[in-house]
PDB file of C-alpha atoms in Angstrom:
ATOM      1  CA  MET K 585     -11.884  -3.318 -15.249  1.00 66.00           C
ATOM      2  CA  LEU K 586     -10.242  -6.811 -15.264  1.00 72.00           C
ATOM      3  CA  ASN K 587      -7.099  -5.323 -16.952  1.00 84.00           C
ATOM      4  CA  HIS K 588      -6.985  -2.674 -14.240  1.00 79.00           C
ATOM      5  CA  LEU K 589      -7.481  -5.216 -11.523  1.00 80.00           C
ATOM      6  CA  ILE K 590      -4.623  -7.450 -12.860  1.00 89.00           C
ATOM      7  CA  ARG K 591      -2.255  -4.489 -13.123  1.00 90.00           C
ATOM      8  CA  PHE K 592      -3.333  -3.232  -9.757  1.00 84.00           C
ATOM      9  CA  ILE K 593      -2.582  -6.600  -8.218  1.00 86.00           C
ATOM     10  CA  LEU K 594       0.841  -6.714  -9.948  1.00 93.00           C
ATOM     11  CA  VAL K 595       1.723  -3.257  -8.765  1.00 93.00           C
ATOM     12  CA  GLY K 596       0.288  -3.988  -5.287  1.00 87.00           C
ATOM     13  CA  GLY K 597       2.249  -7.182  -5.102  1.00 90.00           C
ATOM     14  CA  SER K 598       5.472  -5.326  -5.965  1.00 95.00           C
ATOM     15  CA  ALA K 599       4.714  -2.555  -3.461  1.00 92.00           C
ATOM     16  CA  THR K 600       3.886  -5.211  -0.883  1.00 88.00           C
ATOM     17  CA  LEU K 601       7.207  -6.991  -1.420  1.00 94.00           C
ATOM     18  CA  LEU K 602       8.921  -3.631  -1.077  1.00 96.00           C
ATOM     19  CA  GLN K 603       6.909  -2.966   2.108  1.00 91.00           C
ATOM     20  CA  PHE K 604       7.907  -6.371   3.601  1.00 90.00           C
ATOM     21  CA  ALA K 605      11.559  -5.953   2.773  1.00 96.00           C
ATOM     22  CA  LEU K 606      11.644  -2.493   4.343  1.00 97.00           C
ATOM     23  CA  LEU K 607       9.721  -3.804   7.416  1.00 94.00           C
ATOM     24  CA  PHE K 608      12.265  -6.652   7.786  1.00 95.00           C
ATOM     25  CA  ALA K 609      15.160  -4.194   7.389  1.00 97.00           C
ATOM     26  CA  PHE K 610      13.760  -1.624   9.880  1.00 97.00           C
ATOM     27  CA  VAL K 611      13.048  -4.376  12.523  1.00 96.00           C
ATOM     28  CA  GLU K 612      16.016  -6.673  12.078  1.00 96.00           C
ATOM     29  CA  LEU K 613      18.808  -4.241  10.903  1.00 97.00           C
ATOM     30  CA  PHE K 614      17.873  -0.918  12.458  1.00 97.00           C
ATOM     31  CA  HIS K 615      15.991  -2.371  15.545  1.00 97.00           C
ATOM     32  CA  LEU K 616      13.082   0.015  15.256  1.00 97.00           C
ATOM     33  CA  HIS K 617       9.728  -0.810  17.002  1.00 95.00           C
ATOM     34  CA  ALA K 618       7.591  -3.129  14.928  1.00 92.00           C
ATOM     35  CA  VAL K 619       4.567  -0.799  14.664  1.00 90.00           C
ATOM     36  CA  LEU K 620       6.761   2.183  13.682  1.00 94.00           C
ATOM     37  CA  SER K 621       8.532  -0.015  11.173  1.00 95.00           C
ATOM     38  CA  SER K 622       5.251  -1.140   9.703  1.00 89.00           C
ATOM     39  CA  ALA K 623       4.053   2.461   9.312  1.00 90.00           C
ATOM     40  CA  LEU K 624       7.337   3.631   7.782  1.00 94.00           C
ATOM     41  CA  SER K 625       7.471   0.758   5.301  1.00 94.00           C
ATOM     42  CA  PHE K 626       3.874   1.359   4.314  1.00 85.00           C
ATOM     43  CA  ALA K 627       4.487   5.022   3.686  1.00 89.00           C
ATOM     44  CA  LEU K 628       7.631   4.430   1.541  1.00 93.00           C
ATOM     45  CA  SER K 629       5.955   1.715  -0.450  1.00 93.00           C
ATOM     46  CA  ALA K 630       2.916   3.995  -0.998  1.00 88.00           C
ATOM     47  CA  VAL K 631       5.115   6.458  -3.049  1.00 92.00           C
ATOM     48  CA  PHE K 632       6.265   3.534  -5.255  1.00 94.00           C
ATOM     49  CA  ASN K 633       2.605   2.362  -5.459  1.00 90.00           C
ATOM     50  CA  TYR K 634       1.279   5.814  -6.519  1.00 90.00           C
ATOM     51  CA  LEU K 635       3.798   6.220  -9.352  1.00 93.00           C
ATOM     52  CA  MET K 636       3.216   2.736 -10.721  1.00 93.00           C
ATOM     53  CA  ASN K 637      -0.529   2.992 -10.546  1.00 89.00           C
ATOM     54  CA  TYR K 638      -0.524   6.407 -12.221  1.00 90.00           C
ATOM     55  CA  TYR K 639       1.664   5.398 -15.112  1.00 93.00           C
ATOM     56  CA  PHE K 640       1.162   1.596 -15.445  1.00 92.00           C
ATOM     57  CA  THR K 641      -2.162   0.488 -13.975  1.00 89.00           C
ATOM     58  CA  PHE K 642      -4.483   3.307 -14.945  1.00 85.00           C
ATOM     59  CA  ASN K 643      -2.318   5.217 -17.454  1.00 87.00           C
ATOM     60  CA  SER K 644      -3.773   8.338 -16.073  1.00 84.00           C
ATOM     61  CA  SER K 645      -4.094  11.543 -18.164  1.00 88.00           C
ATOM     62  CA  LYS K 646      -5.047  13.589 -15.091  1.00 88.00           C
ATOM     63  CA  SER K 647      -2.468  15.952 -13.607  1.00 91.00           C
ATOM     64  CA  HIS K 648      -0.489  14.913 -10.530  1.00 90.00           C
ATOM     65  CA  ALA K 649      -1.954  17.876  -8.743  1.00 90.00           C
ATOM     66  CA  GLU K 650      -5.394  16.326  -9.158  1.00 87.00           C
ATOM     67  CA  THR K 651      -4.495  12.617  -8.462  1.00 87.00           C
ATOM     68  CA  ALA K 652      -1.758  13.052  -5.851  1.00 88.00           C
ATOM     69  CA  GLY K 653      -4.053  14.843  -3.348  1.00 89.00           C
ATOM     70  CA  LYS K 654      -6.594  12.098  -3.629  1.00 87.00           C
ATOM     71  CA  PHE K 655      -3.896   9.465  -3.383  1.00 86.00           C
ATOM     72  CA  VAL K 656      -2.560  11.032  -0.164  1.00 89.00           C
ATOM     73  CA  VAL K 657      -6.061  10.849   1.326  1.00 90.00           C
ATOM     74  CA  VAL K 658      -6.357   7.139   0.332  1.00 86.00           C
ATOM     75  CA  ALA K 659      -2.785   6.353   1.445  1.00 85.00           C
ATOM     76  CA  SER K 660      -3.427   7.995   4.752  1.00 89.00           C
ATOM     77  CA  LEU K 661      -6.613   5.976   5.216  1.00 90.00           C
ATOM     78  CA  GLY K 662      -4.642   2.896   4.167  1.00 87.00           C
ATOM     79  CA  LEU K 663      -1.870   3.741   6.638  1.00 86.00           C
ATOM     80  CA  LEU K 664      -4.482   3.987   9.463  1.00 92.00           C
ATOM     81  CA  ILE K 665      -6.137   0.623   8.411  1.00 92.00           C
ATOM     82  CA  ASN K 666      -2.684  -1.114   7.989  1.00 89.00           C
ATOM     83  CA  SER K 667      -1.154   0.158  11.228  1.00 91.00           C
ATOM     84  CA  GLY K 668      -4.349  -0.387  13.226  1.00 93.00           C
ATOM     85  CA  THR K 669      -4.869  -3.910  12.007  1.00 92.00           C
ATOM     86  CA  PHE K 670      -1.150  -4.718  12.480  1.00 92.00           C
ATOM     87  CA  ALA K 671      -1.289  -3.397  16.030  1.00 94.00           C
ATOM     88  CA  LEU K 672      -4.360  -5.488  16.790  1.00 95.00           C
ATOM     89  CA  LEU K 673      -2.905  -8.659  15.233  1.00 95.00           C
ATOM     90  CA  LEU K 674       0.604  -8.349  16.555  1.00 94.00           C
ATOM     91  CA  PRO K 675      -0.153  -9.789  20.091  1.00 95.00           C
ATOM     92  CA  LEU K 676      -2.304 -12.525  18.611  1.00 96.00           C
ATOM     93  CA  VAL K 677       0.080 -14.121  16.132  1.00 94.00           C
ATOM     94  CA  PRO K 678       3.558 -15.653  16.669  1.00 94.00           C
ATOM     95  CA  HIS K 679       5.519 -13.321  14.319  1.00 93.00           C
ATOM     96  CA  TYR K 680       5.205  -9.747  13.173  1.00 92.00           C
ATOM     97  CA  LEU K 681       5.374 -10.783   9.509  1.00 92.00           C
ATOM     98  CA  ILE K 682       2.157 -12.867   9.956  1.00 94.00           C
ATOM     99  CA  ALA K 683       0.472  -9.764  11.504  1.00 94.00           C
ATOM    100  CA  GLN K 684       1.597  -7.775   8.373  1.00 90.00           C
ATOM    101  CA  ILE K 685       0.134 -10.388   6.040  1.00 92.00           C
ATOM    102  CA  GLY K 686      -3.330  -9.936   7.728  1.00 92.00           C
ATOM    103  CA  ALA K 687      -3.015  -6.144   7.717  1.00 92.00           C
ATOM    104  CA  THR K 688      -2.078  -6.145   4.021  1.00 88.00           C
ATOM    105  CA  ILE K 689      -5.022  -8.348   2.910  1.00 88.00           C
ATOM    106  CA  ILE K 690      -7.546  -6.040   4.601  1.00 88.00           C
ATOM    107  CA  THR K 691      -5.939  -2.883   3.314  1.00 88.00           C
ATOM    108  CA  LEU K 692      -5.643  -4.216  -0.262  1.00 82.00           C
ATOM    109  CA  GLY K 693      -9.372  -4.599  -0.948  1.00 81.00           C
ATOM    110  CA  ILE K 694     -10.237  -1.151   0.408  1.00 83.00           C
ATOM    111  CA  ASN K 695      -7.358   0.496  -1.567  1.00 82.00           C
ATOM    112  CA  PHE K 696      -8.337  -0.946  -4.938  1.00 80.00           C
ATOM    113  CA  LEU K 697     -11.864   0.267  -4.668  1.00 83.00           C
ATOM    114  CA  LEU K 698     -10.817   3.755  -3.681  1.00 84.00           C
ATOM    115  CA  HIS K 699      -8.175   3.848  -6.477  1.00 79.00           C
ATOM    116  CA  LYS K 700     -10.630   2.624  -9.165  1.00 80.00           C
ATOM    117  CA  ILE K 701     -13.698   4.649  -8.053  1.00 85.00           C
ATOM    118  CA  TRP K 702     -12.235   7.838  -6.823  1.00 83.00           C
ATOM    119  CA  ILE K 703      -8.562   8.600  -7.812  1.00 80.00           C
ATOM    120  CA  TYR K 704      -8.210   7.380 -11.405  1.00 76.00           C
ATOM    121  CA  ARG K 705     -11.846   7.350 -12.483  1.00 75.00           C
ATOM    122  CA  SER K 706     -12.075   8.660 -16.058  1.00 65.00           C
TER     123      SER K 706
END
């Protein structure tokens, strides 16, 4: 489980960097609303996250048909948790990136448990 946790954190860290880069680009370059930008960047980084966890973290032998459906449920739940937490924190902190850090920390713990216990359980 420790090996899975370390790989999950590496993949999650990479996906989080991607999410933050996309969030910054959507807000600063494309001038989209911060909450919409947070949701879009979460969704796009979730695709990266799924593929990396499937092949690298859990080296899954299950079919994508079996794991992808579960991942979509978990990612949708994560999107709700991330966006809801972000929207709650946004008026309380001085910058949207600080709100995203708080939302990411809360979402990370829940996502790891759901990935380990439900999606890639062998």
